[in-house]
Amino acid sequence: MITTVNAQQRSGSSPMAQSPRSPSSQAPYLTVSVSDPAKMGNGVQAYISYKVITKSNLPEYDGPEKIVIRRYSDFVWLRDRLFEKYKGVFIPPLPEKSTVEKFRFSAEFIEMRRQALDVFVNRIASHHELRQSDDLRTFLQVDEQTMERARSMEIGIFKKKPADLMQIFKDVQSKVSDVVLGKEKPVDESNPEYEKLKNYIFQLEDHLAEAQKHAYRLVKRHRELGLSLSEFGKAVKLLGDCEGNALGKAFSELGAKSEILSIKLQREAQHLLMNFEEPLKDYVRAVQSIKATIAERANAFRHHCELAETIKFKEIDMNKLRLMRSEKLAEAEREYEELKADGAEATRKFERIVKLMNEEIIRFQEQKTLDLGVAFHEFAKGQAELAKGISEAWQSLLPKLESCSS
Amino acid sequence: MMGPETNKYPRGKRDDEEEEEEEGRGSEGIHHPLSTAEQMQTLTLDEGNPLNGDVSTSKSYSNYRSAMTTLSSSATEHPLIPPPSIATTPTVSDPLLFPPHTPSPDSPSYADVIYSPFHDSVPESNGNGEISNEVTISSPGSQSSSSEYLKISVSNPQKEVESSNSIVPGGNTYITYLITTSTNALDYGGSDFSVRRRFKDVVTLSDRLSEVYRGVFIPPRPDKSVVESQVMQKQEFVEQRRVELEKYLRRLARHPVIKKSDELRVFLTVQGRMPLPTSIDVASRMLDGAVRLPKQLLGESRSVVEPHEVLHPAKVGRDMLRFFKELKQSVVNDWGNSRPPVEEDDKEFLKKKEKLWELEQHLTNASKQAESLVKAQQDMGETMGELGLAFIKLTKFENEQAVLNTQRVRAADMKTVAMAAVKASRLYRELNAQTVKHFDTLHEHMGLMLAVHNAFSDRSSALLTVQTLISELSSLHSRAEKLETASSKIFGGDKTRIRKLEDLKDAIRVTEDAKSCAIREYERIKENNRIETQRLDGERHVDFVNMLKGFVTSQVAYSERIANEWAKVAEETSKYTKESSS
């Protein structure tokens, strides 16, 4: 049995972080990491590439270790393929594309993206359904050229039949409208529990988005406070130079401490960004991924309903033809059987989605409690350390000040 | 010879001093600034009338009466000046304060001015002290100022209508403030006072103080116009002004010299219309000055500077001729080939001045940075609070919608964090409120720099007056010489020329007096500068130490509490790190 890799791998920049559960190396494992971002190309064409290191003893995977180079659009490809194939599963979310050119290559952004991509791949590799995907294997194993070819055939329209094309368009349309309207189309499952879940998901997104917004602002506040403390320290030092004597020295000390604390604040800002704000953002993305799955389920349901309708009408037609002893009967019967098979398939697909979603929601909630718990811990720890540092720094000034007034 | 009004002075012992005085007792020693020689008689007769509407007389009187006040009151307060050893006669509402009297040549007030207690050689210090009785703080200098208090509050703004003289029907409205004072200072003659004043009165008070207390670091008054007065609600504006007025009056009451001033006392205690000459009166003197100038230029009226005039700086309106003479002198100083007759040679002063301007720069900068630090702290507290609230909403939501137990666990975690964030937010805000108070010291001292600028420019304008008089003297002397040599050639002498020579000799005498007066005034201001600079340095040192201590102490206290709150949360969520690594 493949062991489950859990949350700790989220920040697994070192591929060795996760060791196999059982001491025996015969136990199957699959560990992945994303690291070493590097800038490739020039000008407008420039992009960042990442090293993806896979360690596995599974037969489908090459050797104990395989390293490939991937870029952001490759990850997008993987996500889209999984979304197509594994309807009902909450596909792990990807970090957003950056629209601001300047920001695209900032160290901060790159590191945040790398971390998020690492989390993404690890979640896939630890999901009992997704990890078995061929697309994952392709992603983790093939060379860059093959990957590029696969990526450019993303839509794969050349492989599909025209009828499927229409369906795809319809699906895209309905997906868009679902997302835009944020709600289901008139055809609904009349499943009160599911309705409740949908409501929950939509409202949850709003609440989370707000929390994330404030978390981001808090990061900014730390930076601003650090900056103004630094400026204040400099001004106070100058003032101290004017005063001279013990008071002047005290002023200088104050300035020096301010500078130290300013640095602490900047560091805490970064720490907050990576370990608190980013997990919240990730949570929001995850909820959006669920919304996409909800849309898929609605499509599947609609499809199943439509087919059921079509089958009914076909049956009526068929019976009519039977009565009329028409030659078309045989064909009609054939078509009827086909439709019934399609219908069964659609129903099967839909029911599978339902089953998967039920499992997924439990997994999701548990995962999120864990993820948030870690994030909260980091947040509290960071704030406690910062405040303590501030208190100690200022404390050290007091004896000097006492001597001033004597 | 005594002026007819002498008996109106409560200070009885003038006569004795007058005999001792010799200098400056020339026949026409003192001329009323507005009068020609002929008019002086009329004026002298008028002086008996306490309701003499000629405000300018009161002005010049109060000028050096207060200058004398400054001298004597400083005497009691400043450690460097020997205190007068006089029996005290506290006065309540000094009738002198209202009806001004023109100083006559024999007027002791003139004498007071010349023989200031700042000068060691002065035998009349006793007399001065006595003269100043009615305005001095009652006790002999030994009383420490700490047991004496002067508490002022400003409250109860009310709208009032200006009843008279309004072109616009309906009249102007203005705001008055209730000013309540409680004090145990003896010369206030009471312990509690309550008067209504408007902002114009404050401006008047401030103007009079700066004329009288030259060289002193007088706390600057609140600004006249508020930039955003249109944007601000009337109520906000009035409230802001009320606060500023209170701060200003309290600062005045804390200043060791100003707290003893007549002007402040009058402002705080006299009911009804405030009897300090207003700036309008000053402005009306501009017209007088404009009238006087052509006469002076044509030689029809005295164009010499009278000794008492040097006690105040030349104002454009009032003392046109003198103003222009001093202006010319300043140009000569800057652009002339030779050095001015007397110069600022106090090296320590010059060094100190440099240091003060440097300090001002850094203070301004520090004040600005302190403002933005306060804002950043404020923002931090606010955002932390908003984050906490967002999590509280989330908690509630999860709890209401929970299907699985893991959701309730998460909601509980979230609540812990939310509560801590809300608490931290409150702590940040409390800390900030204290920080604001501490940094007020910076803003206060920055504001005081204006007072220093003013005091130093008092000094330079007094110096300019001295320089101008010296130049004037030398030109008068050379004119006299020329006339003498000319008339000696004509036998018998020309009646006009003889008279002109006599006039010149008069002018020289008066100008000599004025020069001595001016020099003494200059020295007085220099001394004020020195004392004040020392006082300010000491005060600033103490204030800054307290500011730093306060700031640092509150930072330590609040940071500790914030750290504790978060440490608790970290403890409660530590299970997650253990779980993830299991």
PDB file of N, CA and C in Angstrom, chain B residues 10-64:
ATOM      1  N   PRO B  10       0.745 105.164  43.298  1.00  0.00           N
ATOM      2  CA  PRO B  10       0.749 104.559  44.630  1.00  0.00           C
ATOM      3  C   PRO B  10       2.172 104.433  45.172  1.00  0.00           C
ATOM      4  N   ARG B  11       3.059 104.527  44.262  1.00  0.00           N
ATOM      5  CA  ARG B  11       4.424 104.412  44.745  1.00  0.00           C
ATOM      6  C   ARG B  11       4.829 105.759  45.304  1.00  0.00           C
ATOM      7  N   GLY B  12       4.893 105.828  46.549  1.00  0.00           N
ATOM      8  CA  GLY B  12       5.057 107.141  47.132  1.00  0.00           C
ATOM      9  C   GLY B  12       6.464 107.678  47.157  1.00  0.00           C
ATOM     10  N   LYS B  13       7.409 106.811  47.160  1.00  0.00           N
ATOM     11  CA  LYS B  13       8.736 107.300  47.505  1.00  0.00           C
ATOM     12  C   LYS B  13       9.539 107.787  46.315  1.00  0.00           C
ATOM     13  N   ARG B  14       8.844 108.162  45.331  1.00  0.00           N
ATOM     14  CA  ARG B  14       9.552 108.595  44.133  1.00  0.00           C
ATOM     15  C   ARG B  14      10.487 109.747  44.390  1.00  0.00           C
ATOM     16  N   ASP B  15      10.000 110.660  45.177  1.00  0.00           N
ATOM     17  CA  ASP B  15      10.747 111.906  45.319  1.00  0.00           C
ATOM     18  C   ASP B  15      12.181 111.654  45.725  1.00  0.00           C
ATOM     19  N   ASP B  16      12.346 110.729  46.600  1.00  0.00           N
ATOM     20  CA  ASP B  16      13.709 110.459  47.067  1.00  0.00           C
ATOM     21  C   ASP B  16      14.595 110.082  45.919  1.00  0.00           C
ATOM     22  N   GLU B  17      14.072 109.215  45.127  1.00  0.00           N
ATOM     23  CA  GLU B  17      14.911 108.704  44.040  1.00  0.00           C
ATOM     24  C   GLU B  17      15.208 109.801  43.053  1.00  0.00           C
ATOM     25  N   GLU B  18      14.200 110.620  42.868  1.00  0.00           N
ATOM     26  CA  GLU B  18      14.401 111.601  41.822  1.00  0.00           C
ATOM     27  C   GLU B  18      15.604 112.464  42.101  1.00  0.00           C
ATOM     28  N   GLU B  19      15.795 112.722  43.363  1.00  0.00           N
ATOM     29  CA  GLU B  19      16.949 113.563  43.634  1.00  0.00           C
ATOM     30  C   GLU B  19      18.244 112.834  43.330  1.00  0.00           C
ATOM     31  N   GLU B  20      18.201 111.574  43.507  1.00  0.00           N
ATOM     32  CA  GLU B  20      19.431 110.825  43.241  1.00  0.00           C
ATOM     33  C   GLU B  20      19.727 110.748  41.756  1.00  0.00           C
ATOM     34  N   GLU B  21      18.687 110.847  41.007  1.00  0.00           N
ATOM     35  CA  GLU B  21      18.899 110.688  39.583  1.00  0.00           C
ATOM     36  C   GLU B  21      19.445 111.941  38.971  1.00  0.00           C
ATOM     37  N   GLU B  22      20.354 111.744  38.090  1.00  0.00           N
ATOM     38  CA  GLU B  22      20.904 112.913  37.418  1.00  0.00           C
ATOM     39  C   GLU B  22      20.812 112.758  35.912  1.00  0.00           C
ATOM     40  N   GLU B  23      21.123 111.642  35.520  1.00  0.00           N
ATOM     41  CA  GLU B  23      21.151 111.440  34.075  1.00  0.00           C
ATOM     42  C   GLU B  23      19.773 111.563  33.479  1.00  0.00           C
ATOM     43  N   GLY B  24      19.796 111.983  32.307  1.00  0.00           N
ATOM     44  CA  GLY B  24      18.560 111.966  31.541  1.00  0.00           C
ATOM     45  C   GLY B  24      17.501 112.885  32.085  1.00  0.00           C
ATOM     46  N   ARG B  25      17.833 113.723  33.026  1.00  0.00           N
ATOM     47  CA  ARG B  25      16.834 114.622  33.563  1.00  0.00           C
ATOM     48  C   ARG B  25      16.856 115.958  32.860  1.00  0.00           C
ATOM     49  N   GLY B  26      17.241 115.905  31.661  1.00  0.00           N
ATOM     50  CA  GLY B  26      17.268 117.147  30.906  1.00  0.00           C
ATOM     51  C   GLY B  26      15.893 117.796  30.910  1.00  0.00           C
ATOM     52  N   SER B  27      15.862 119.005  30.641  1.00  0.00           N
ATOM     53  CA  SER B  27      14.627 119.774  30.775  1.00  0.00           C
ATOM     54  C   SER B  27      13.466 119.144  30.018  1.00  0.00           C
ATOM     55  N   GLU B  28      13.773 118.796  28.869  1.00  0.00           N
ATOM     56  CA  GLU B  28      12.679 118.141  28.142  1.00  0.00           C
ATOM     57  C   GLU B  28      12.981 116.657  28.013  1.00  0.00           C
ATOM     58  N   GLY B  29      13.438 116.145  29.105  1.00  0.00           N
ATOM     59  CA  GLY B  29      13.924 114.765  29.059  1.00  0.00           C
ATOM     60  C   GLY B  29      13.027 113.836  28.266  1.00  0.00           C
ATOM     61  N   ILE B  30      11.814 113.842  28.678  1.00  0.00           N
ATOM     62  CA  ILE B  30      10.955 112.882  28.002  1.00  0.00           C
ATOM     63  C   ILE B  30       9.884 113.623  27.227  1.00  0.00           C
ATOM     64  N   HIS B  31       9.786 113.256  26.047  1.00  0.00           N
ATOM     65  CA  HIS B  31       8.692 113.794  25.269  1.00  0.00           C
ATOM     66  C   HIS B  31       7.741 112.684  24.957  1.00  0.00           C
ATOM     67  N   HIS B  32       6.561 113.049  25.029  1.00  0.00           N
ATOM     68  CA  HIS B  32       5.605 112.072  24.563  1.00  0.00           C
ATOM     69  C   HIS B  32       5.857 111.832  23.085  1.00  0.00           C
ATOM     70  N   PRO B  33       5.905 110.623  22.701  1.00  0.00           N
ATOM     71  CA  PRO B  33       6.269 110.332  21.307  1.00  0.00           C
ATOM     72  C   PRO B  33       5.387 111.048  20.298  1.00  0.00           C
ATOM     73  N   LEU B  34       4.187 111.333  20.688  1.00  0.00           N
ATOM     74  CA  LEU B  34       3.313 111.901  19.680  1.00  0.00           C
ATOM     75  C   LEU B  34       3.248 113.424  19.744  1.00  0.00           C
ATOM     76  N   SER B  35       3.918 113.940  20.692  1.00  0.00           N
ATOM     77  CA  SER B  35       3.704 115.387  20.841  1.00  0.00           C
ATOM     78  C   SER B  35       4.915 116.181  20.402  1.00  0.00           C
ATOM     79  N   THR B  36       4.656 117.332  19.942  1.00  0.00           N
ATOM     80  CA  THR B  36       5.748 118.257  19.690  1.00  0.00           C
ATOM     81  C   THR B  36       6.092 118.913  21.006  1.00  0.00           C
ATOM     82  N   ALA B  37       7.094 119.679  20.986  1.00  0.00           N
ATOM     83  CA  ALA B  37       7.498 120.333  22.237  1.00  0.00           C
ATOM     84  C   ALA B  37       6.359 121.198  22.789  1.00  0.00           C
ATOM     85  N   GLU B  38       5.648 121.812  21.865  1.00  0.00           N
ATOM     86  CA  GLU B  38       4.575 122.706  22.316  1.00  0.00           C
ATOM     87  C   GLU B  38       3.456 121.938  22.974  1.00  0.00           C
ATOM     88  N   GLN B  39       3.198 120.812  22.426  1.00  0.00           N
ATOM     89  CA  GLN B  39       2.047 120.068  22.913  1.00  0.00           C
ATOM     90  C   GLN B  39       2.281 119.443  24.265  1.00  0.00           C
ATOM     91  N   MET B  40       3.501 119.417  24.649  1.00  0.00           N
ATOM     92  CA  MET B  40       3.788 118.667  25.854  1.00  0.00           C
ATOM     93  C   MET B  40       3.054 119.237  27.044  1.00  0.00           C
ATOM     94  N   GLN B  41       2.939 120.515  27.063  1.00  0.00           N
ATOM     95  CA  GLN B  41       2.256 121.126  28.188  1.00  0.00           C
ATOM     96  C   GLN B  41       0.839 120.607  28.278  1.00  0.00           C
ATOM     97  N   THR B  42       0.189 120.676  27.165  1.00  0.00           N
ATOM     98  CA  THR B  42      -1.205 120.244  27.136  1.00  0.00           C
ATOM     99  C   THR B  42      -1.338 118.821  27.634  1.00  0.00           C
ATOM    100  N   LEU B  43      -0.408 118.045  27.193  1.00  0.00           N
ATOM    101  CA  LEU B  43      -0.483 116.633  27.518  1.00  0.00           C
ATOM    102  C   LEU B  43      -0.294 116.422  29.004  1.00  0.00           C
ATOM    103  N   THR B  44       0.653 117.153  29.515  1.00  0.00           N
ATOM    104  CA  THR B  44       0.919 116.998  30.934  1.00  0.00           C
ATOM    105  C   THR B  44      -0.331 117.299  31.732  1.00  0.00           C
ATOM    106  N   LEU B  45      -1.038 118.310  31.279  1.00  0.00           N
ATOM    107  CA  LEU B  45      -2.247 118.648  32.000  1.00  0.00           C
ATOM    108  C   LEU B  45      -3.276 117.547  31.883  1.00  0.00           C
ATOM    109  N   ASP B  46      -3.238 116.926  30.734  1.00  0.00           N
ATOM    110  CA  ASP B  46      -4.240 115.893  30.495  1.00  0.00           C
ATOM    111  C   ASP B  46      -3.999 114.647  31.316  1.00  0.00           C
ATOM    112  N   GLU B  47      -2.803 114.546  31.752  1.00  0.00           N
ATOM    113  CA  GLU B  47      -2.447 113.252  32.335  1.00  0.00           C
ATOM    114  C   GLU B  47      -3.274 112.917  33.555  1.00  0.00           C
ATOM    115  N   GLY B  48      -3.809 113.989  34.153  1.00  0.00           N
ATOM    116  CA  GLY B  48      -4.575 113.694  35.349  1.00  0.00           C
ATOM    117  C   GLY B  48      -5.843 112.918  35.058  1.00  0.00           C
ATOM    118  N   ASN B  49      -6.248 112.983  33.828  1.00  0.00           N
ATOM    119  CA  ASN B  49      -7.506 112.341  33.483  1.00  0.00           C
ATOM    120  C   ASN B  49      -7.290 110.857  33.210  1.00  0.00           C
ATOM    121  N   PRO B  50      -7.803 110.091  34.076  1.00  0.00           N
ATOM    122  CA  PRO B  50      -7.555 108.663  33.931  1.00  0.00           C
ATOM    123  C   PRO B  50      -8.218 108.051  32.708  1.00  0.00           C
ATOM    124  N   LEU B  51      -9.212 108.784  32.228  1.00  0.00           N
ATOM    125  CA  LEU B  51      -9.886 108.200  31.084  1.00  0.00           C
ATOM    126  C   LEU B  51      -9.417 108.827  29.802  1.00  0.00           C
ATOM    127  N   ASN B  52      -8.210 109.279  29.855  1.00  0.00           N
ATOM    128  CA  ASN B  52      -7.600 109.842  28.662  1.00  0.00           C
ATOM    129  C   ASN B  52      -7.689 108.817  27.542  1.00  0.00           C
ATOM    130  N   GLY B  53      -8.395 109.238  26.545  1.00  0.00           N
ATOM    131  CA  GLY B  53      -8.605 108.259  25.476  1.00  0.00           C
ATOM    132  C   GLY B  53      -7.382 108.002  24.642  1.00  0.00           C
ATOM    133  N   ASP B  54      -6.342 108.728  24.931  1.00  0.00           N
ATOM    134  CA  ASP B  54      -5.153 108.544  24.101  1.00  0.00           C
ATOM    135  C   ASP B  54      -4.475 107.238  24.483  1.00  0.00           C
ATOM    136  N   VAL B  55      -4.789 106.316  23.767  1.00  0.00           N
ATOM    137  CA  VAL B  55      -4.303 104.974  24.103  1.00  0.00           C
ATOM    138  C   VAL B  55      -2.802 104.878  23.955  1.00  0.00           C
ATOM    139  N   SER B  56      -2.306 105.672  23.073  1.00  0.00           N
ATOM    140  CA  SER B  56      -0.872 105.522  22.810  1.00  0.00           C
ATOM    141  C   SER B  56      -0.055 105.887  24.033  1.00  0.00           C
ATOM    142  N   THR B  57      -0.601 106.806  24.799  1.00  0.00           N
ATOM    143  CA  THR B  57       0.139 107.143  26.010  1.00  0.00           C
ATOM    144  C   THR B  57       0.210 105.906  26.892  1.00  0.00           C
ATOM    145  N   SER B  58      -0.898 105.291  26.983  1.00  0.00           N
ATOM    146  CA  SER B  58      -0.892 104.101  27.824  1.00  0.00           C
ATOM    147  C   SER B  58       0.117 103.102  27.283  1.00  0.00           C
ATOM    148  N   LYS B  59       0.197 103.099  25.990  1.00  0.00           N
ATOM    149  CA  LYS B  59       1.099 102.130  25.386  1.00  0.00           C
ATOM    150  C   LYS B  59       2.520 102.402  25.811  1.00  0.00           C
ATOM    151  N   SER B  60       2.911 103.636  25.631  1.00  0.00           N
ATOM    152  CA  SER B  60       4.312 103.902  25.941  1.00  0.00           C
ATOM    153  C   SER B  60       4.546 103.742  27.420  1.00  0.00           C
ATOM    154  N   TYR B  61       3.542 104.074  28.179  1.00  0.00           N
ATOM    155  CA  TYR B  61       3.697 103.930  29.614  1.00  0.00           C
ATOM    156  C   TYR B  61       3.858 102.464  29.965  1.00  0.00           C
ATOM    157  N   SER B  62       2.905 101.741  29.520  1.00  0.00           N
ATOM    158  CA  SER B  62       2.937 100.342  29.915  1.00  0.00           C
ATOM    159  C   SER B  62       4.184  99.653  29.356  1.00  0.00           C
ATOM    160  N   ASN B  63       4.652 100.232  28.292  1.00  0.00           N
ATOM    161  CA  ASN B  63       5.868  99.696  27.720  1.00  0.00           C
ATOM    162  C   ASN B  63       6.973  99.577  28.724  1.00  0.00           C
ATOM    163  N   TYR B  64       7.313 100.757  29.232  1.00  0.00           N
ATOM    164  CA  TYR B  64       8.431 100.590  30.117  1.00  0.00           C
ATOM    165  C   TYR B  64       8.027 100.386  31.533  1.00  0.00           C
TER     166      TYR B  64
END
